[in-house]
Short mmCIF file of C-alpha atoms in Angstrom, two decimals:
data_model
loop_
_atom_site.label_atom_id
_atom_site.label_comp_id
_atom_site.label_asym_id
_atom_site.label_seq_id
_atom_site.Cartn_x
_atom_site.Cartn_y
_atom_site.Cartn_z
CA MET A 1 29.63 113.15 81.52
CA SER A 2 31.98 110.24 82.23
CA ARG A 3 30.68 107.27 84.16
CA ARG A 4 32.77 107.82 87.23
CA THR A 5 31.89 105.60 90.17
CA LEU A 6 31.07 107.47 93.36
CA VAL A 7 30.49 106.16 96.87
CA THR A 8 27.30 107.75 98.17
CA GLY A 9 26.44 105.55 101.14
CA LEU A 10 28.16 103.54 103.86
CA GLY A 11 26.81 100.74 106.03
CA VAL A 12 29.32 99.75 108.71
CA ILE A 13 28.93 96.94 111.21
CA ALA A 14 32.09 96.22 113.19
CA PRO A 15 33.32 94.98 116.56
CA THR A 16 34.18 98.58 117.44
CA GLY A 17 30.83 100.06 116.50
CA LEU A 18 27.46 99.67 114.83
CA GLY A 19 27.06 102.39 112.23
CA VAL A 20 29.48 104.78 110.57
CA GLU A 21 29.96 107.39 113.27
CA GLU A 22 30.20 104.96 116.19
CA TYR A 23 32.81 102.93 114.31
CA TRP A 24 34.76 106.00 113.26
CA ALA A 25 34.84 107.54 116.73
CA ALA A 26 36.15 104.26 118.17
CA THR A 27 38.73 103.96 115.38
CA LEU A 28 40.13 107.44 115.95
CA ALA A 29 40.20 106.83 119.69
CA GLY A 30 42.04 103.52 119.18
CA ARG A 31 39.48 101.58 121.21
CA ASN A 32 40.30 97.89 121.06
CA ALA A 33 37.39 95.45 120.63
CA ILE A 34 39.52 92.29 120.65
CA ARG A 35 38.47 90.05 123.54
CA ARG A 36 38.32 86.41 124.59
CA ILE A 37 35.66 84.69 122.48
CA THR A 38 32.22 84.47 124.08
CA ARG A 39 30.16 82.99 121.23
CA PHE A 40 31.54 79.54 122.09
CA ASP A 41 33.98 78.10 124.60
CA PRO A 42 37.42 78.70 123.07
CA SER A 43 39.41 76.96 125.81
CA PRO A 44 40.12 73.76 123.77
CA TYR A 45 41.70 75.77 120.96
CA PRO A 46 45.18 77.34 120.72
CA ALA A 47 43.74 80.73 119.65
CA ARG A 48 41.09 82.21 121.93
CA LEU A 49 40.74 85.90 121.03
CA ALA A 50 38.58 87.57 118.38
CA GLY A 51 36.88 90.80 117.46
CA GLU A 52 33.24 90.07 118.29
CA ILE A 53 30.29 92.34 117.56
CA SER A 54 28.30 93.07 120.71
CA GLY A 55 24.94 94.74 121.17
CA PHE A 56 23.52 93.59 117.84
CA ASP A 57 19.88 92.47 118.05
CA ALA A 58 18.78 91.14 114.67
CA ALA A 59 15.13 91.03 115.77
CA ALA A 60 15.19 94.79 116.28
CA HIS A 61 16.16 95.37 112.64
CA LEU A 62 14.75 92.51 110.58
CA PRO A 63 11.32 90.89 110.16
CA GLY A 64 10.82 87.74 112.20
CA ARG A 65 10.34 85.56 109.12
CA LEU A 66 13.97 86.17 108.10
CA LEU A 67 15.54 85.08 111.38
CA PRO A 68 15.10 81.29 111.00
CA GLN A 69 16.31 81.49 107.39
CA THR A 70 19.59 83.25 107.97
CA ASP A 71 23.01 82.85 109.52
CA ARG A 72 24.39 85.59 111.75
CA MET A 73 26.61 86.68 108.87
CA THR A 74 23.59 87.34 106.65
CA ARG A 75 21.66 89.15 109.35
CA LEU A 76 24.60 91.50 109.82
CA ALA A 77 24.85 92.00 106.05
CA LEU A 78 21.14 92.74 105.63
CA VAL A 79 21.26 95.42 108.31
CA ALA A 80 24.47 96.92 106.88
CA ALA A 81 22.77 97.08 103.46
CA ASP A 82 19.75 98.86 104.95
CA TRP A 83 22.04 101.38 106.64
CA ALA A 84 24.05 101.96 103.46
CA PHE A 85 20.95 102.66 101.37
CA ALA A 86 19.57 104.97 104.07
CA ASP A 87 22.89 106.83 104.24
CA ALA A 88 22.84 107.28 100.46
CA GLY A 89 19.21 108.38 100.42
CA VAL A 90 18.44 105.57 97.97
CA VAL A 91 15.15 103.69 98.13
CA PRO A 92 15.59 100.76 95.70
CA ALA A 93 11.82 100.35 95.29
CA HIS A 94 11.65 103.86 93.84
CA LEU A 95 14.12 103.04 91.05
CA PRO A 96 13.61 100.94 87.91
CA GLU A 97 13.91 97.32 89.02
CA TYR A 98 16.96 96.52 86.87
CA ASP A 99 18.87 99.67 87.85
CA VAL A 100 20.22 98.41 91.17
CA GLY A 101 22.57 95.44 91.61
CA VAL A 102 24.38 93.76 94.49
CA ILE A 103 27.91 92.34 94.41
CA THR A 104 29.45 91.04 97.61
CA ALA A 105 32.48 89.00 98.59
CA GLY A 106 32.42 85.82 100.62
CA HIS A 107 34.95 83.87 102.63
CA SER A 108 33.45 81.27 104.94
CA GLY A 109 29.73 81.40 104.26
CA GLY A 110 27.15 80.73 106.96
CA PHE A 111 29.29 78.37 109.03
CA GLU A 112 27.36 78.79 112.26
CA PHE A 113 24.03 77.97 110.61
CA GLY A 114 25.57 74.93 108.94
CA GLN A 115 27.13 73.73 112.18
CA ASN A 116 23.82 73.96 114.03
CA GLU A 117 22.01 71.97 111.35
CA LEU A 118 24.72 69.31 111.20
CA ARG A 119 24.45 68.98 114.97
CA ALA A 120 20.70 68.44 114.58
CA LEU A 121 21.34 65.84 111.88
CA TRP A 122 23.80 63.88 113.99
CA SER A 123 21.90 64.09 117.26
CA LYS A 124 18.24 63.94 116.16
CA GLY A 125 17.98 62.87 112.54
CA GLY A 126 17.43 64.32 109.09
CA GLN A 127 13.83 65.35 109.77
CA TYR A 128 15.16 67.98 112.21
CA VAL A 129 17.39 69.70 109.66
CA SER A 130 16.05 73.05 108.45
CA ALA A 131 15.15 73.34 104.79
CA TYR A 132 17.02 76.66 104.86
CA GLN A 133 20.27 74.74 105.26
CA SER A 134 20.14 74.32 101.49
CA PHE A 135 21.26 77.92 101.05
CA ALA A 136 21.93 79.63 104.41
CA TRP A 137 25.49 78.25 104.50
CA PHE A 138 26.33 79.31 100.94
CA TYR A 139 29.03 81.94 100.34
CA ALA A 140 26.71 83.73 97.87
CA VAL A 141 23.81 83.94 100.30
CA ASN A 142 24.43 87.57 101.30
CA SER A 143 24.09 88.74 97.69
CA GLY A 144 20.96 86.64 97.30
CA GLN A 145 19.23 87.76 100.47
CA ILE A 146 20.05 91.45 99.95
CA SER A 147 18.76 91.18 96.39
CA ILE A 148 15.51 89.53 97.49
CA ARG A 149 14.91 91.91 100.41
CA GLY A 150 15.50 95.01 98.30
CA GLY A 151 14.02 93.77 95.03
CA LEU A 152 17.37 94.34 93.34
CA ARG A 153 17.28 92.80 89.88
CA GLY A 154 20.36 94.43 88.41
CA PRO A 155 23.71 92.63 88.01
CA SER A 156 24.37 90.47 91.06
CA SER A 157 27.23 88.15 91.95
CA VAL A 158 29.73 87.12 94.61
CA VAL A 159 33.54 87.12 94.58
CA VAL A 160 35.57 84.60 96.58
CA SER A 161 39.26 85.45 97.05
CA ASP A 162 39.59 85.53 100.84
CA GLN A 163 40.41 88.99 102.21
CA ALA A 164 41.26 90.33 98.75
CA GLY A 165 37.69 89.57 97.70
CA GLY A 166 36.32 92.58 99.54
CA LEU A 167 38.11 94.91 97.13
CA ASP A 168 37.60 92.66 94.11
CA ALA A 169 33.82 92.82 94.67
CA LEU A 170 33.92 96.61 94.65
CA ALA A 171 35.94 96.55 91.44
CA GLN A 172 33.36 94.25 89.87
CA ALA A 173 30.63 96.69 90.95
CA ARG A 174 32.57 99.53 89.34
CA ARG A 175 32.72 97.57 86.08
CA GLN A 176 28.96 97.05 86.14
CA ILE A 177 28.39 100.77 86.66
CA ARG A 178 30.65 101.52 83.71
CA LYS A 179 28.50 99.16 81.65
CA GLY A 180 25.37 101.10 82.48
CA THR A 181 23.99 100.05 85.86
CA SER A 182 23.02 103.10 87.93
CA VAL A 183 23.55 101.80 91.49
CA VAL A 184 25.32 98.77 92.97
CA ILE A 185 25.59 97.94 96.65
CA SER A 186 28.90 96.19 97.23
CA GLY A 187 31.44 95.14 99.83
CA ALA A 188 31.34 92.29 102.32
CA VAL A 189 30.32 91.17 105.78
CA ASP A 190 31.79 88.00 107.30
CA ALA A 191 31.03 86.17 110.54
CA SER A 192 32.23 82.66 111.28
CA LEU A 193 32.99 82.71 114.99
CA CYS A 194 31.81 79.20 115.77
CA PRO A 195 33.76 75.97 116.41
CA TRP A 196 33.43 74.79 112.81
CA GLY A 197 34.57 78.14 111.43
CA TRP A 198 37.30 78.41 114.05
CA VAL A 199 38.84 75.05 113.17
CA ALA A 200 38.85 76.09 109.50
CA GLN A 201 40.61 79.35 110.33
CA LEU A 202 43.21 77.62 112.47
CA THR A 203 44.38 75.58 109.50
CA SER A 204 46.04 78.68 108.02
CA GLY A 205 48.62 78.64 110.81
CA ARG A 206 48.39 82.44 110.95
CA LEU A 207 46.18 83.01 114.01
CA SER A 208 47.76 84.64 117.03
CA THR A 209 47.78 82.47 120.14
CA SER A 210 48.42 85.38 122.51
CA GLU A 211 46.08 85.71 125.49
CA ASP A 212 46.63 89.48 125.77
CA PRO A 213 44.13 91.47 123.66
CA ASP A 214 46.47 94.46 123.54
CA ARG A 215 49.41 92.45 122.22
CA ALA A 216 47.77 89.76 120.14
CA TYR A 217 47.65 91.53 116.75
CA LEU A 218 50.76 93.60 116.07
CA PRO A 219 51.51 94.10 112.36
CA PHE A 220 54.90 95.57 111.43
CA ASP A 221 56.07 95.00 115.02
CA GLU A 222 59.02 92.89 116.21
CA ARG A 223 56.51 90.95 118.35
CA ALA A 224 54.20 90.10 115.45
CA ALA A 225 53.05 86.49 115.70
CA GLY A 226 49.86 86.21 113.68
CA HIS A 227 46.54 87.98 113.33
CA VAL A 228 43.31 87.95 115.30
CA SER A 229 40.07 87.08 113.53
CA GLY A 230 36.88 89.09 113.75
CA GLU A 231 33.38 89.48 112.37
CA GLY A 232 31.67 92.29 110.49
CA GLY A 233 32.57 94.50 107.55
CA ALA A 234 31.01 97.20 105.41
CA LEU A 235 28.66 97.57 102.48
CA LEU A 236 28.91 100.61 100.24
CA VAL A 237 26.48 102.19 97.79
CA LEU A 238 28.33 102.78 94.53
CA GLU A 239 26.64 105.05 92.03
CA ALA A 240 27.23 106.37 88.54
CA GLU A 241 28.16 110.05 88.77
CA GLU A 242 25.36 111.21 86.48
CA HIS A 243 22.80 109.29 88.54
CA ALA A 244 24.05 110.83 91.77
CA VAL A 245 23.97 114.29 90.19
CA GLY A 246 20.49 113.73 88.77
CA ARG A 247 18.99 112.95 92.15
CA ASP A 248 21.09 115.43 94.18
CA ALA A 249 22.59 112.71 96.35
CA PRO A 250 22.95 114.03 99.90
CA ARG A 251 26.64 113.13 100.14
CA VAL A 252 29.57 111.76 98.19
CA TYR A 253 32.33 110.13 100.20
CA GLY A 254 34.68 109.72 97.26
CA GLU A 255 35.37 108.13 93.91
CA ILE A 256 36.50 104.56 93.24
CA ALA A 257 39.31 105.65 90.97
CA GLY A 258 41.48 102.60 90.31
CA HIS A 259 41.86 98.92 91.03
CA ALA A 260 44.05 95.96 90.20
CA SER A 261 44.39 92.38 91.37
CA THR A 262 47.22 89.89 90.98
CA VAL A 263 48.07 86.36 92.14
CA ASP A 264 51.43 85.42 93.64
CA PRO A 265 53.51 82.60 92.17
CA ARG A 266 53.24 79.21 93.84
CA PRO A 267 55.23 78.67 97.06
CA GLY A 268 58.78 77.59 96.42
CA SER A 269 58.96 79.46 93.13
CA ASP A 270 61.89 81.79 92.60
CA ARG A 271 59.48 84.49 91.36
CA ALA A 272 58.74 87.49 93.57
CA PRO A 273 55.36 88.27 95.16
CA THR A 274 53.14 90.49 93.00
CA LEU A 275 51.64 92.97 95.49
CA GLN A 276 53.90 95.72 94.16
CA HIS A 277 52.62 95.07 90.66
CA ALA A 278 49.02 95.27 91.90
CA ILE A 279 49.76 98.67 93.47
CA GLU A 280 51.37 99.98 90.28
CA LEU A 281 48.50 98.75 88.13
CA ALA A 282 45.90 100.29 90.46
CA LEU A 283 47.69 103.65 90.36
CA ALA A 284 47.88 103.46 86.56
CA ASP A 285 44.17 102.61 86.38
CA ALA A 286 43.43 105.70 88.47
CA GLY A 287 45.75 107.88 86.40
CA THR A 288 47.50 108.69 89.68
CA ASP A 289 51.19 109.04 90.53
CA PRO A 290 52.60 107.60 93.76
CA GLY A 291 53.12 111.13 95.05
CA ASP A 292 49.39 111.78 94.84
CA ILE A 293 48.57 109.10 97.45
CA ASP A 294 48.25 110.55 100.95
CA VAL A 295 47.81 107.32 102.95
CA VAL A 296 48.02 103.56 102.52
CA PHE A 297 45.65 101.30 104.45
CA ALA A 298 47.74 98.16 104.78
CA ASP A 299 46.71 94.54 104.62
CA ALA A 300 48.69 94.06 107.86
CA ALA A 301 49.00 90.28 108.15
CA ALA A 302 51.15 90.42 111.34
CA VAL A 303 53.16 87.47 110.02
CA PRO A 304 56.83 88.54 109.72
CA ASP A 305 57.41 87.25 106.18
CA LEU A 306 54.13 88.76 104.94
CA ASP A 307 54.72 92.05 106.74
CA ARG A 308 58.17 92.27 105.16
CA ALA A 309 56.76 91.58 101.68
CA GLU A 310 54.08 94.24 102.11
CA ALA A 311 56.51 96.82 103.50
CA GLU A 312 58.90 96.19 100.62
CA ALA A 313 56.12 96.58 98.06
CA ILE A 314 55.10 99.90 99.63
CA THR A 315 58.64 101.29 99.82
CA LYS A 316 59.48 100.24 96.27
CA VAL A 317 56.49 102.21 94.98
CA PHE A 318 56.45 105.19 97.36
CA GLY A 319 60.01 105.33 98.68
CA VAL A 320 61.38 104.86 102.19
CA HIS A 321 58.95 106.49 104.63
CA GLY A 322 57.40 107.99 101.53
CA VAL A 323 53.74 107.78 102.54
CA PRO A 324 51.84 107.37 105.82
CA VAL A 325 50.72 103.76 106.39
CA THR A 326 48.01 102.64 108.79
CA ALA A 327 46.15 99.50 109.84
CA PRO A 328 43.12 100.37 111.98
CA LYS A 329 42.02 96.72 111.81
CA THR A 330 44.27 96.05 114.83
CA THR A 331 41.26 97.07 116.97
CA THR A 332 38.73 94.84 115.17
CA GLY A 333 40.75 91.87 114.00
CA ARG A 334 40.93 90.76 110.38
CA LEU A 335 37.37 90.33 109.22
CA TYR A 336 38.28 88.20 106.21
CA SER A 337 36.24 89.35 103.19
CA GLY A 338 34.75 92.13 105.34
CA ALA A 339 38.14 93.59 106.30
CA ALA A 340 39.05 95.51 103.17
CA PRO A 341 35.60 97.13 102.67
CA LEU A 342 35.80 98.28 106.29
CA ASP A 343 39.27 99.70 105.58
CA LEU A 344 37.82 101.42 102.52
CA ALA A 345 35.09 102.97 104.67
CA ALA A 346 37.82 104.24 107.01
CA ALA A 347 39.76 105.62 104.03
CA LEU A 348 36.69 107.50 102.82
CA LEU A 349 36.14 108.93 106.28
CA SER A 350 39.79 110.00 106.30
CA LEU A 351 39.11 111.90 103.09
CA ARG A 352 36.04 113.46 104.66
CA ASP A 353 37.65 114.56 107.93
CA GLY A 354 41.30 115.11 106.99
CA VAL A 355 42.72 112.66 109.51
CA ILE A 356 44.56 109.33 109.39
CA PRO A 357 43.52 106.79 112.05
CA PRO A 358 46.25 105.08 114.07
CA THR A 359 47.53 101.52 114.11
CA THR A 360 46.73 100.70 117.72
CA GLY A 361 49.17 98.58 119.73
CA SER A 362 51.99 98.21 117.23
CA THR A 363 55.47 99.62 117.73
CA PRO A 364 57.04 99.96 114.26
CA SER A 365 60.01 97.68 113.73
CA PRO A 366 63.10 99.38 112.27
CA ARG A 367 63.37 96.54 109.78
CA TYR A 368 60.39 97.96 107.88
CA ASP A 369 61.08 101.29 106.18
CA ILE A 370 57.49 102.54 106.36
CA ASP A 371 55.90 105.54 108.08
CA LEU A 372 53.44 103.62 110.27
CA VAL A 373 50.90 105.90 111.97
CA THR A 374 50.66 104.85 115.62
CA GLY A 375 49.59 106.24 118.96
CA ALA A 376 47.12 108.91 117.90
CA PRO A 377 45.27 110.08 114.78
CA ARG A 378 47.41 112.15 112.43
CA PRO A 379 45.74 115.26 110.97
CA ALA A 380 46.56 115.53 107.27
CA PRO A 381 44.98 116.70 104.03
CA VAL A 382 43.83 113.40 102.55
CA ARG A 383 42.80 113.61 98.91
CA ALA A 384 43.61 110.07 97.77
CA ALA A 385 44.09 106.78 99.58
CA LEU A 386 45.28 103.30 98.64
CA VAL A 387 43.72 100.25 100.27
CA LEU A 388 45.55 96.90 100.13
CA ALA A 389 44.25 93.38 100.78
CA ARG A 390 45.76 89.93 100.43
CA GLY A 391 44.05 86.58 100.58
CA HIS A 392 45.30 83.16 101.58
CA GLY A 393 46.58 81.42 98.46
CA GLY A 394 48.36 84.44 96.99
CA PHE A 395 45.52 86.79 96.08
CA ASN A 396 46.41 90.50 96.04
CA SER A 397 44.11 93.45 95.53
CA ALA A 398 44.75 97.20 95.52
CA LEU A 399 42.16 99.96 95.26
CA VAL A 400 42.53 103.73 94.94
CA VAL A 401 39.86 106.07 96.26
CA ARG A 402 39.96 109.85 95.98
CA THR A 403 37.87 112.89 96.73
CA ALA A 404 35.08 113.76 94.35
CA PRO A 405 32.81 116.80 94.01
CA THR A 406 29.38 116.69 95.59
CA PRO A 407 26.57 116.15 93.08
CA THR A 408 25.44 119.76 93.40
CA ALA A 409 28.96 121.04 92.76
CA ALA A 410 29.35 118.66 89.82
CA ARG A 411 26.09 119.90 88.32
CA LYS A 412 27.19 123.56 88.61
CA ALA A 413 30.53 122.68 87.03
#
């Protein structure tokens, strides 16, 4: 049996819903979670909207000893990991200790924790700074804390390539499974909605300054003027096919079939962006033709030049209006490293339910020759999906996911 990589569990934690089904129902309904920021006073800043997670009580899900050690980002990630393992029916403690790894992506790290400790340092003195500051801010802390909590001693690492990192981490997990690891939990959760994190995000020059939540994040629209940030993401349980078959895994959402990453040339170069090449390489890695892809989940930067580059890459590979394109992240905001894993979760649910979620709010511009799904969900047989992600600095990542037989069906075959 080949070592195909299957997704057997999802842990979703998003502004639009806590848990897979709550998130998916909100996504299909086009419910917008973008609001004026409440986690701090945004009035001094030019951008004031974000996709915040509400109703999350870390104390209801995690032991009290973990709360003073962890940033909000890590608390969200720990709970998402618990939900993903539960969804997969995997209890790490019941498996050989080196059979389960964790590979996540990071973007900002625990900015809120770090800001609070720096405030204590400046206002009170060094003796008031938590010892946990030594690691709670670190971009690798989610991998570390998930590993410690679950006793995961298999291959573990973190990938840092902005929004593209969410897919790159999953590709790294797939490589580890091909090398012999049975199970890897992978993906990303980000949360840096605090003044320190906000100032850092503003430096990109890509944040929308609109005050209207329904018109602030409009990719592929004539009115596009930047994206809205958010917090959250998804963690996925990736599993070697033979391991899933051997334990009769309760569900298989799909197969991680292909991946590629590229880096754009430096600004000012006369060389073209490389997203198209990433798409072509990912399709080749999956052994899939463009005609086999039923939907593209777009990066959706909502910056005119970046939208044009993405639309051109899609049309050059798939043809003019050649494949449905969607960007459900318009209801959550761009979650940085957590955005693409959340898109991948949505893609897997599209495979499961035969429906493409809409891009809420956007009116497709005629300058982009893409079939953007808007208004309402589009019923369609979805057998394979392409997820795209780009990171600040020229990172591109493309990942193909497709349907896979359930473990029981695979065993009978």
